Coordinates of C-alpha atoms and ligand atoms in Angstrom, one line a residue:
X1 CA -57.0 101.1 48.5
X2 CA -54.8 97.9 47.6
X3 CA -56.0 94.7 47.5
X4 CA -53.9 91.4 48.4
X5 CA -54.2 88.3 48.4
X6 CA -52.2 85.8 50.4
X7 CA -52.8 82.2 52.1
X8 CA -51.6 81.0 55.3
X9 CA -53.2 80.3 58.7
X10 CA -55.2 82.9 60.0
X11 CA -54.0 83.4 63.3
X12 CA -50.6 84.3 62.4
X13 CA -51.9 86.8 60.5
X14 CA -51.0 90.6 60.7
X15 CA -54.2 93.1 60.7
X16 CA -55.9 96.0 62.6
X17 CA -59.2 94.2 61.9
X18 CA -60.3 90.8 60.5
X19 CA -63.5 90.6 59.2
X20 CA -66.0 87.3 60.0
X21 CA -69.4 86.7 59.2
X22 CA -71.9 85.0 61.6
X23 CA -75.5 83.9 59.9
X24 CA -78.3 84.7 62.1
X25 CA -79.0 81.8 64.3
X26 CA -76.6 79.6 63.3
X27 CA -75.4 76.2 65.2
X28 CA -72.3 76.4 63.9
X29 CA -70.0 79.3 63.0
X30 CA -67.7 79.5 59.7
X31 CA -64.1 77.6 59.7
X32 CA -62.5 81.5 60.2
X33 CA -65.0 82.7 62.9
X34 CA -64.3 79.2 64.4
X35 CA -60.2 79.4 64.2
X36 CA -60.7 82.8 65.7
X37 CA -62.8 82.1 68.4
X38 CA -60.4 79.0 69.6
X39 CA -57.3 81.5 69.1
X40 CA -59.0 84.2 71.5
X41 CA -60.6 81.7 74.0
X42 CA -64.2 82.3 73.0
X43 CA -64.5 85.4 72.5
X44 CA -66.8 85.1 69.6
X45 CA -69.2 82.1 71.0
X46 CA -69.7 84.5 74.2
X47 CA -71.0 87.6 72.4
X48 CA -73.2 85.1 70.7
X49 CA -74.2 83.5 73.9
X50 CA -75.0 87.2 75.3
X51 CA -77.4 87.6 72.4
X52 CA -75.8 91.5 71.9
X53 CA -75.0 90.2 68.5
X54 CA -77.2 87.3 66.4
X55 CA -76.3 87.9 62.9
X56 CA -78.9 89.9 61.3
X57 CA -77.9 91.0 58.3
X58 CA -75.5 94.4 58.0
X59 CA -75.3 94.6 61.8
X60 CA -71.7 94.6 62.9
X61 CA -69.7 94.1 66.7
X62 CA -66.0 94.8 67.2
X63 CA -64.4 92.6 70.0
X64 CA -60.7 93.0 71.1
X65 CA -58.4 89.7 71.4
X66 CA -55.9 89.5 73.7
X67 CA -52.5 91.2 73.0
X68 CA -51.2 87.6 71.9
X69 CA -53.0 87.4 68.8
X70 CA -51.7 90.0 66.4
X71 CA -55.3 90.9 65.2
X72 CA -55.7 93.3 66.9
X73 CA -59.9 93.6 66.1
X74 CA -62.4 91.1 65.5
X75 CA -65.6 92.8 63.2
X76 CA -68.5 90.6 63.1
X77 CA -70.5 90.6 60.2
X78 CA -74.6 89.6 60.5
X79 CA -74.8 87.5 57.4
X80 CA -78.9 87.5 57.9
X81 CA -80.4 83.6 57.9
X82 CA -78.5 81.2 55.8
X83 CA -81.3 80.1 53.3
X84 CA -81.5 83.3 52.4
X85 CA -77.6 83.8 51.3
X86 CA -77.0 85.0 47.5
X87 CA -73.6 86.7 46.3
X88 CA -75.4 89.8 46.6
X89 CA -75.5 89.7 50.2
X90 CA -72.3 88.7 50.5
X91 CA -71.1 91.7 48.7
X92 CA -73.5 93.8 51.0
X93 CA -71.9 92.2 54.0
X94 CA -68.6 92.7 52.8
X95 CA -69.5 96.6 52.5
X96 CA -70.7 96.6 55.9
X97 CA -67.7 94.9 57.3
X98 CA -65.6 97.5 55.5
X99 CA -67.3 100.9 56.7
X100 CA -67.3 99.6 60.4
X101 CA -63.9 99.0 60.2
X102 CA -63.0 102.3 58.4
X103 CA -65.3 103.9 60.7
X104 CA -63.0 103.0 63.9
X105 CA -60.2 104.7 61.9
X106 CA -58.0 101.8 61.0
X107 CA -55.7 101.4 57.9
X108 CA -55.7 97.5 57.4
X109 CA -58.3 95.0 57.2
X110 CA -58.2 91.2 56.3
X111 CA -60.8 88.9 55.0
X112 CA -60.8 85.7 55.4
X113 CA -62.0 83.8 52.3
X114 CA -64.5 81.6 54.0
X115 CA -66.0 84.5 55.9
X116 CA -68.9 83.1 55.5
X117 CA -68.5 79.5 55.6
X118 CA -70.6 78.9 52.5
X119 CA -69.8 77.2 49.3
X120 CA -68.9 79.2 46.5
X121 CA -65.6 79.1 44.5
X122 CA -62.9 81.1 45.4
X123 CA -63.0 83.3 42.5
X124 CA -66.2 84.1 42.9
X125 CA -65.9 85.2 46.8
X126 CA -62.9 86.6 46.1
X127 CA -65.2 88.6 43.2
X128 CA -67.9 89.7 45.7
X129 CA -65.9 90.1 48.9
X130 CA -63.5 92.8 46.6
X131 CA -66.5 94.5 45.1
X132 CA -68.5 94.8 48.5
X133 CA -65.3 96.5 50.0
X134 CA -64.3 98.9 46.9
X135 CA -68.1 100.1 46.1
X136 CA -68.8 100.4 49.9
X137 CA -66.2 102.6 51.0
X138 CA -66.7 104.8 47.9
X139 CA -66.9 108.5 48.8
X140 CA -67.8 111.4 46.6
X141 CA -65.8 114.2 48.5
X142 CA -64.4 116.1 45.7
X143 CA -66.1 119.9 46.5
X144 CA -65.4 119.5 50.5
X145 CA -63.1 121.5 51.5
X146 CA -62.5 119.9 54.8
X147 CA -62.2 116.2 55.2
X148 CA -65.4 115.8 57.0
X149 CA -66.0 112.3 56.2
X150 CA -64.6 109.7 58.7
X151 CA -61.6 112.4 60.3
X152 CA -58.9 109.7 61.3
X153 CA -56.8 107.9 59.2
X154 CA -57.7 106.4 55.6
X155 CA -58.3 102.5 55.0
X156 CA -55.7 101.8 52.7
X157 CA -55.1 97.8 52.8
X158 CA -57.0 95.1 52.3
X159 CA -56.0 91.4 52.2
X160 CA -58.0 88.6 51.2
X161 CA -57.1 84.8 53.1
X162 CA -56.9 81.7 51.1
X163 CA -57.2 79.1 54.1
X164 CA -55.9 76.3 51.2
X165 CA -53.5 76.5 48.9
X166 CA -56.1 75.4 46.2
X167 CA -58.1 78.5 46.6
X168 CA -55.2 80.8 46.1
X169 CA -55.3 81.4 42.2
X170 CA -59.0 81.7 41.7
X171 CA -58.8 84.4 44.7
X172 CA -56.4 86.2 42.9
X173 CA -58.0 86.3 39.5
X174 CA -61.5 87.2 41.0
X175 CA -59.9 89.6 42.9
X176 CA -58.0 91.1 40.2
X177 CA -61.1 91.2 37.9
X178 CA -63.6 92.9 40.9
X179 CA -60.5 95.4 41.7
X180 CA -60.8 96.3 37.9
X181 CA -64.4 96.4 37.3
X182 CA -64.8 98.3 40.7
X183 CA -62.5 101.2 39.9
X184 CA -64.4 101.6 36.7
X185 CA -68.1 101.5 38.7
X186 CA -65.8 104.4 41.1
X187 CA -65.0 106.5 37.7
X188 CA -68.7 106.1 36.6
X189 CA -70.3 107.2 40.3
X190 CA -67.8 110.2 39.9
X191 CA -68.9 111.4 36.6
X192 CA -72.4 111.2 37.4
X193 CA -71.9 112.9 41.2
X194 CA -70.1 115.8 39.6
X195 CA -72.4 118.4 38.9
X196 CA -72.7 119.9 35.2
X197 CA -70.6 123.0 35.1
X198 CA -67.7 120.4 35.8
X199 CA -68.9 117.4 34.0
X200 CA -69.6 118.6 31.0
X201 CA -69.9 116.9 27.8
X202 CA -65.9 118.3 27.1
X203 CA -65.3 116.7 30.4
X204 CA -66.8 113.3 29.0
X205 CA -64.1 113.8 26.4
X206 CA -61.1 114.6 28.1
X207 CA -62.2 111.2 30.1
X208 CA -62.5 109.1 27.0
X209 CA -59.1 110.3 25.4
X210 CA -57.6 109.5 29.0
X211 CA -58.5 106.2 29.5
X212 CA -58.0 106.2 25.3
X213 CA -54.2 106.9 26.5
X214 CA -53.6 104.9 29.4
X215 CA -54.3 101.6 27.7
X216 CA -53.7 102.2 23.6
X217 CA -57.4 101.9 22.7
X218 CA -58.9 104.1 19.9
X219 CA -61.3 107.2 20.7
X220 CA -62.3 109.7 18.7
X221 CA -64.4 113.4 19.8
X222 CA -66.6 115.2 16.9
X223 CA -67.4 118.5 17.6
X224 CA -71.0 119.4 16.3
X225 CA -70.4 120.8 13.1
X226 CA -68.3 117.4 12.2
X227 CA -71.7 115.8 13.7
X228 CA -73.7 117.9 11.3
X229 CA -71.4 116.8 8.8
X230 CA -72.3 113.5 8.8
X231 CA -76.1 114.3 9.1
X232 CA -76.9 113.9 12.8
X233 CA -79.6 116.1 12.7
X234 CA -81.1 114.4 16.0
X235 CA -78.3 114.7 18.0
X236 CA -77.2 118.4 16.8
X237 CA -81.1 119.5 16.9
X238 CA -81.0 118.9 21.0
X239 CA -77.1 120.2 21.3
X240 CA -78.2 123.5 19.5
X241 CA -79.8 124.9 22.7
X242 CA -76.5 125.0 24.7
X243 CA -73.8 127.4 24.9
X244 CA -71.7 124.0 26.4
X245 CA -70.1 122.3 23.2
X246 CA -71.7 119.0 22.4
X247 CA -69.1 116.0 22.3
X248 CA -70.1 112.9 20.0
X249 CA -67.5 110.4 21.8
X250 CA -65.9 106.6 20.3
X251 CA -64.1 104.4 22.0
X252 CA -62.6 101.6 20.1
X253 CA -61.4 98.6 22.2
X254 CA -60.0 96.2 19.8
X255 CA -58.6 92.9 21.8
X256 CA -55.3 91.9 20.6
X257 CA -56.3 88.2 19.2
X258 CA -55.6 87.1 15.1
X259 CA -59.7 87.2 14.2
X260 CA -61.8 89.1 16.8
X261 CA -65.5 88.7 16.3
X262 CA -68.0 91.6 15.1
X263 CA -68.1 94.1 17.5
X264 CA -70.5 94.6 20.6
X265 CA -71.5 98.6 20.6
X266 CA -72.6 99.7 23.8
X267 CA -74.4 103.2 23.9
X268 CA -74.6 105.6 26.9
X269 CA -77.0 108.8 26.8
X270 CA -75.1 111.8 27.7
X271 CA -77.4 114.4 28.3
X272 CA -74.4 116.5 30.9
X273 CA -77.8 118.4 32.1
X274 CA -81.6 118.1 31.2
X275 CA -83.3 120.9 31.8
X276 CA -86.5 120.1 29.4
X277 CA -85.3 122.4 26.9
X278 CA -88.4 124.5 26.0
X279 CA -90.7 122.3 27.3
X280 CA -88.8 123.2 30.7
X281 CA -89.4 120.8 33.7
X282 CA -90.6 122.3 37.0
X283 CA -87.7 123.6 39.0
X284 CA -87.9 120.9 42.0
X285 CA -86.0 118.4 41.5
X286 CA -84.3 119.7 38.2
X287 CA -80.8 119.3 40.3
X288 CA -81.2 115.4 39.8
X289 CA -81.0 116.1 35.5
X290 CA -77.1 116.2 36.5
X291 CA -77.0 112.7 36.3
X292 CA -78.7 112.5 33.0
X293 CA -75.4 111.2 31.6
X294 CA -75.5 107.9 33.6
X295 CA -75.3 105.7 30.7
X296 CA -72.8 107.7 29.4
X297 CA -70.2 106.9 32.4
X298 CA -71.3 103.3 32.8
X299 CA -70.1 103.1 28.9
X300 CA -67.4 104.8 29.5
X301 CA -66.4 102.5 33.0
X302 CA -67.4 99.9 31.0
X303 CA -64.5 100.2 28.2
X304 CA -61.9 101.4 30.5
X305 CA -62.7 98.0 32.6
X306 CA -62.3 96.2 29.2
X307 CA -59.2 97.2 28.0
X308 CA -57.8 97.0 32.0
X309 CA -59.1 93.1 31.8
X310 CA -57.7 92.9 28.5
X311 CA -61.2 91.0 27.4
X312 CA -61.0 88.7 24.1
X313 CA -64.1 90.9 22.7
X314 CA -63.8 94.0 20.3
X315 CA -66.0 96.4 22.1
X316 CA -67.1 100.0 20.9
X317 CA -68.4 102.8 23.3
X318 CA -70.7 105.6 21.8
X319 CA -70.8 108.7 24.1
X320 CA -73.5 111.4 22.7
X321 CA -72.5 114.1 24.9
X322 CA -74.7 117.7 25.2
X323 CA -76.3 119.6 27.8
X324 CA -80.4 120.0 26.7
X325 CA -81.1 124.0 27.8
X326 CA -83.6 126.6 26.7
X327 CA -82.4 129.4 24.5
X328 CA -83.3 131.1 21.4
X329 CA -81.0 128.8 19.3
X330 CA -83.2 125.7 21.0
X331 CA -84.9 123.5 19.4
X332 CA -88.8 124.0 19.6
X333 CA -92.1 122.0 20.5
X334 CA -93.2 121.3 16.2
X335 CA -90.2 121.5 14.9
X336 CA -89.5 118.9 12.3
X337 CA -85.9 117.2 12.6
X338 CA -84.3 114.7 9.8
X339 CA -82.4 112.4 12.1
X340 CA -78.8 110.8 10.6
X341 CA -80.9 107.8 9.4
X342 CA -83.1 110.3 7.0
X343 CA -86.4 109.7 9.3
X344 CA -87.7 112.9 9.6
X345 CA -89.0 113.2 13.3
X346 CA -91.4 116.1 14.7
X347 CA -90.8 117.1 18.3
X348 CA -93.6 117.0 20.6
X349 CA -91.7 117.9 23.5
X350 CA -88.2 118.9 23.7
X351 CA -87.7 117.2 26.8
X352 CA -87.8 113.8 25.1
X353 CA -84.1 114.6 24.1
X354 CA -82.4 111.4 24.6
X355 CA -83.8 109.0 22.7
X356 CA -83.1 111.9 20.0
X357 CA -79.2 112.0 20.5
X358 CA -79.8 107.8 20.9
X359 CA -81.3 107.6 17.6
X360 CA -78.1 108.7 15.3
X361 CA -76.0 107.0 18.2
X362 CA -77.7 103.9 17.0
X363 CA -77.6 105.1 13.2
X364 CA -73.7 105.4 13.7
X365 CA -73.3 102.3 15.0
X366 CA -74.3 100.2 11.9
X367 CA -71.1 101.1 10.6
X368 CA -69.3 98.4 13.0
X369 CA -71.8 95.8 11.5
X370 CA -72.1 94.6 15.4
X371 CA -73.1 91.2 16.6
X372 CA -75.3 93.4 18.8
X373 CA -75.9 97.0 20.1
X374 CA -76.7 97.9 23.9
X375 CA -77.7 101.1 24.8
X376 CA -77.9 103.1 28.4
X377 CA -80.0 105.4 29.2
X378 CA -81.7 107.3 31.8
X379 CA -84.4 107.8 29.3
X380 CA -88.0 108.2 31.1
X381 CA -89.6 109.1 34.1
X382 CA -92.7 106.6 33.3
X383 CA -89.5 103.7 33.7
X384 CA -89.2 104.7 37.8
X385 CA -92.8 104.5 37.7
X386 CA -93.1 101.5 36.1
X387 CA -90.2 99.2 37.8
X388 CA -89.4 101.9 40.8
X389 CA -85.8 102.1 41.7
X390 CA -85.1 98.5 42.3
X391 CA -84.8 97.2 38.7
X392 CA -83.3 99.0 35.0
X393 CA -86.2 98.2 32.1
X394 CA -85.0 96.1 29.2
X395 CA -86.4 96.5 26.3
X396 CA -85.6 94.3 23.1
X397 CA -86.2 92.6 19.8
X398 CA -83.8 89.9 20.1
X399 CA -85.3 86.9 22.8
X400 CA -81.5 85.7 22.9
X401 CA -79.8 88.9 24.3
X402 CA -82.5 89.5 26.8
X403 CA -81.9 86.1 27.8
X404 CA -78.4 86.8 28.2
X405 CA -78.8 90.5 29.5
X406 CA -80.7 88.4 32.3
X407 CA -78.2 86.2 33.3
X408 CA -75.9 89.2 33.4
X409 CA -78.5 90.3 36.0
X410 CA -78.6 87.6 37.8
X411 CA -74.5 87.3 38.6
X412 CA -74.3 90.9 39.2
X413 CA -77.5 92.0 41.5
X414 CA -77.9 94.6 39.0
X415 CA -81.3 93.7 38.5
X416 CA -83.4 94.3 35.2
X417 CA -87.1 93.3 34.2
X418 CA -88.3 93.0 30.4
X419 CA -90.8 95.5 29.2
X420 CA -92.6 94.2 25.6
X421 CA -92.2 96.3 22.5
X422 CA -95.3 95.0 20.9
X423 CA -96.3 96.7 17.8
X424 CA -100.0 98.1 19.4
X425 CA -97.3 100.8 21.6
X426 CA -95.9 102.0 18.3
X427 CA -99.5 103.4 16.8
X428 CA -98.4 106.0 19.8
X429 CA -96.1 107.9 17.6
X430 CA -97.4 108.1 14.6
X431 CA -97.1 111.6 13.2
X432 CA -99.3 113.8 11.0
X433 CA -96.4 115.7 9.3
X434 CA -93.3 113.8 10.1
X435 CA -92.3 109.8 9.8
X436 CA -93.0 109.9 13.5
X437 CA -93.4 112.4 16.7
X438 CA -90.7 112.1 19.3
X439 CA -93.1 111.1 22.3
X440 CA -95.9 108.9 22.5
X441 CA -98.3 110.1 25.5
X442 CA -98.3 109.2 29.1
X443 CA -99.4 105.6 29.0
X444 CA -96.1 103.1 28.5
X445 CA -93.9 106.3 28.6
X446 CA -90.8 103.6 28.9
X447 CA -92.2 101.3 26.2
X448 CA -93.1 103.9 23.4
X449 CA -89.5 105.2 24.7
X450 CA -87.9 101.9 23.3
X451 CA -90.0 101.7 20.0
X452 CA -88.8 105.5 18.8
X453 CA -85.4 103.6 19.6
X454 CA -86.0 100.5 17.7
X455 CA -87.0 102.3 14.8
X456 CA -83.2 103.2 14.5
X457 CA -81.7 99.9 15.6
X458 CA -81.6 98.1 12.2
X459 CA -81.1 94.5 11.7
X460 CA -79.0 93.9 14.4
X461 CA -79.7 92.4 17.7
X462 CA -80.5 94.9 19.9
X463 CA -81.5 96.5 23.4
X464 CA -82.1 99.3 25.2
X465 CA -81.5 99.6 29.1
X466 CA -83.7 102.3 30.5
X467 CA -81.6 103.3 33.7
X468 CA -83.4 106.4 35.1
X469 CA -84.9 104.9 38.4
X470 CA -81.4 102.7 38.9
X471 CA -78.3 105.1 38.8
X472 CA -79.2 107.5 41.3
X473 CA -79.8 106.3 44.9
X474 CA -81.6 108.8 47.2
X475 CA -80.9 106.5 50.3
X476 CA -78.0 104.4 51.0
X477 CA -78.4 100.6 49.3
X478 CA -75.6 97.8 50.7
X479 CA -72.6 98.2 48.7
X480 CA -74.2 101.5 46.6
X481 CA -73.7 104.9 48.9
X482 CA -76.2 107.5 48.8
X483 CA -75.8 109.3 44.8
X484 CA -74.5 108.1 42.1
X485 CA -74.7 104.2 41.8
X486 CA -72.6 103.4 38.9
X487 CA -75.2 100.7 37.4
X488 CA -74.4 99.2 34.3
X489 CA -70.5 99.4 34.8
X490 CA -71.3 95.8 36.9
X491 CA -74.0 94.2 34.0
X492 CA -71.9 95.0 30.9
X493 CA -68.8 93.9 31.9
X494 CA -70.4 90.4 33.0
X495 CA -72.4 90.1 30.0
X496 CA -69.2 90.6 27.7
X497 CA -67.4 88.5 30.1
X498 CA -70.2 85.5 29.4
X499 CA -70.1 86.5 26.0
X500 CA -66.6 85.8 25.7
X501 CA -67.0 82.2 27.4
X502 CA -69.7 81.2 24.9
X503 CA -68.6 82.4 22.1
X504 CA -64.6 81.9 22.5
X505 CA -64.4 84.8 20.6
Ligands
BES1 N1 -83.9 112.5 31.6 C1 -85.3 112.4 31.5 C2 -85.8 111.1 32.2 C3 -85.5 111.0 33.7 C4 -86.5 111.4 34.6 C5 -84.4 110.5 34.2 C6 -86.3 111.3 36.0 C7 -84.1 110.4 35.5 C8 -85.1 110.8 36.4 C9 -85.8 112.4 30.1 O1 -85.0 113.1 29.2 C10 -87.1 113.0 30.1 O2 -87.2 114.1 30.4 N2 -88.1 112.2 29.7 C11 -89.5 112.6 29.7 C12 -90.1 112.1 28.4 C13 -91.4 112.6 28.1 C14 -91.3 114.1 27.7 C15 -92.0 111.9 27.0 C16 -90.2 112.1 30.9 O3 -89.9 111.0 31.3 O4 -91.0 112.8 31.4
MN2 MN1 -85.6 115.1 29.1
ZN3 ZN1 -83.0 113.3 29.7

């Protein structure tokens, strides 16, 4: 799909369909919906008059202008009531806009900036109007061997309408930077809705040193006897089981600026498929443990976005990469495990793998002496039933990055809620043998989750994103397809986007 951005008036435009929004029970429609309407003779304020279409939110209309006009489709857009209007629905409306007009087989669409007649900048609705469209029409329809999706042609242009010549700039950047940051949420969704004989941890690899390639940023693969090597007795303990070849995966994205601040490390689990290990999960379901590397490909959309943006921040991806499988070289329910770190850890169950390959991913990361450490991870079930599948858990030590992990949050409608590490949760893994058991009992499955983690994290400021009831969506959400949602990609990027403003780094 290409993205433009032009200005001029609107009904001298080119298009097979232009896009307007209409908020439910308006008095007054938006400057474009208006321009249209007097350029077709009221076509618009007569399907509103009918009451056929009244603007609840998603629902779309096509109407069909007079030859005259060289738009040759008007798509209305419900933009739900107006005191209810964030970005987020405007990237949700943009979405729906975009699959009705793909859906009538059309190549080109145009948007009119004030589409909805609200006031926000012009980079950001150029920003949510770029994402809705990109994330919206995102298909996973790699194994089909027929195109079975929409069957006519593919939409392949859209252009974005500055009304003034003011706007026309912050359009452009906020479209440029959504364009970016979308491809890289498209890459993530990808990684996670391939299944695990293709995406495998070598797979993960071959991705990093790509995106390593394409923009001159450093990466570097260990094998797991270079892991070993260096003492990752965690991570290589859960690899052992698998006849797949774990892959321990840096990317180094150093921005090319005189002094660039300590580094931000952000750390995606990679588990390529969870089956439990010994302590084997039930078979129903067990197909879902694909997307057990979530965090993984949101780190990994996350640097490629970075270096694409060419962001003033120096920001390192970690990539533990390894199936978790049964076997007779698995690791075992009381086995006792010395983890990179030298705490010697004894497993309870072997399905509590990732916070085992997180541990010498965090343990690894002291080595950049980072301002701060983020990690990703589709770590417990007892998260989904904790915060369900609307919001990621954040867990952390540091009051100032949850405060900015929030606002992150807030900007992206990737929503997250704060879970407290206090030190009661900890007692829950105490060991008899070991320095401490890798699982903590049912109660606060998420929170005892995050304290085996912070026991790795060191000094520095850190937190831990538990993704496991956000990255997968079993029913279509605005702007997020059925599958893999690519959460993360959206809330990293901002957050190191903000953290660039504040700090001037
Ligand atoms: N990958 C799972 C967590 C998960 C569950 C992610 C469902 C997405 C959907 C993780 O490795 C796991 O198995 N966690 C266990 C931990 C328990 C053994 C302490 C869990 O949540 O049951
Ligand atoms: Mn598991
Ligand atoms: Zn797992």
């Amino acid at each position: 799909m290409k993205i433009r951005v032009k200005k001029g008036p609107l009904a001298a435009e080119r298009s097979d369909a232009v896009v307007a929004g209409v908020f439910e029970g308006a008095k007054k429609l938006s400057e474009a919906a208006a321009a249209l309407d007097r350029a077709t003779g009221g076509l618009i304020s007569a399907m509103l008059t009918s009451g056929d279409f009244t603007g609840k939110l998603h629902k779309t209309a096509a109407l069909y202008p007079e030859k005259k006009l060289r738009l040759k489709r008007i798509v209305l857009v419900g933009l739900g009531r107006e005191k209810d209007f964030t970005r987020d629905r405007l990237r949700g409306a943009a979405s729906a806009a975009a699959c009705a007009v793909r859906d009538l087989a059309v190549t080109s669409m145009l948007l009119p900036l004030d589409f909805a007649g609200i006031q926000l900048s012009a980079y950001d609705t150029a920003r949510a109007l770029v994402e809705g469209v990109m994330l919206g029409l995102y298909q996973f329809k790699e194994y089909k061997t027929k195109n079975n999706g929409t069957g006519g042609k593919p939409l392949t242009l859209c252009t974005l309408l500055a009304g003034k010549a003011a706007g026309l700039a912050g359009a452009k950047k906020g479209a440029a930077q959504a364009e970016a940051v979308s491809r890289a949420v498209c890459l993530a969704r990808d990684l996670v809705n391939r299944p695990s004989n293709t995406a495998t941890p070598e797979h993960l690899a071959r991705a990093a040193k790509s995106i390593a390639a394409q923009h001159g940023i450093g990466c570097t693969v260990l094998g797991s006897r270079q892991a070993q090597k260096l003492g990752m007795g965690a991570f290589c303990s859960v690899a052992r089981g698998s006849n797949e070849p774990a892959r321990f995966i840096v990317l180094d994205y150093k921005p090319r600026i005189k002094k660039p601040a300590p580094a931000i490390v952000l750390i995606g689990k990679a588990i390529t498929f969870d089956s439990g290990g010994i302590s084997i999960k039930p078979a129903q379901g067990m197909e879902e443990m694909k997307t057990d590397m979530a965090g993984g490909a949101a780190v990994l959309g996350v640097l490629q976005a970075a270096a694409a943006l060419k962001l003033a921040a120096h920001v390192v991806g970690i990539i533990p990469a390894t199936e978790n499988m049964p076997s007779g070289h698995a690791l075992k329910p009381g086995d006792i495990i010395q983890a990179m770190s030298g705490k010697t850890i004894e497993i309870i169950s072997t399905d509590a793998e990732g916070r085992l390959i997180l541990a010498d991913s965090l343990t690894y990361a002291q080595r950049y002496k980072p301002a701060a450490i983020i990690d990703l991870a589709t770590l417990t079930g007892a998260c989904i039933i904790a915060l369900g599948h609307a919001a990621s858990g954040l867990m952390s030590t540091d009051e100032k990055l949850i405060k900015k992990i929030q606002a992150a949050a807030e900007a992206t409608g990737e929503k997250v809620w704060p879970l407290p590490l206090y030190e009661e949760y900890a007692e829950q893994l105490k060991s008899d043998v070991a320095d401490l058991k890798n699982t903590g009992g049912r109660p606060a499955g998420a929170i005892t989750a995050g304290c085996f983690l912070k026991e790795f994290a060191g000094a520095v400021p850190w937190a831990h994103i538990d993704i496991a009831g956000t990255a997968w969506a079993a029913k279509p959400l605005p702007y997020r397809p059925k599958g893999a949602s690519g959460v993360g990609v959206r809330l990293l990027m901002e957050l190191l986007e903000q953290w660039v403003e504040a700090t001037g780094a």
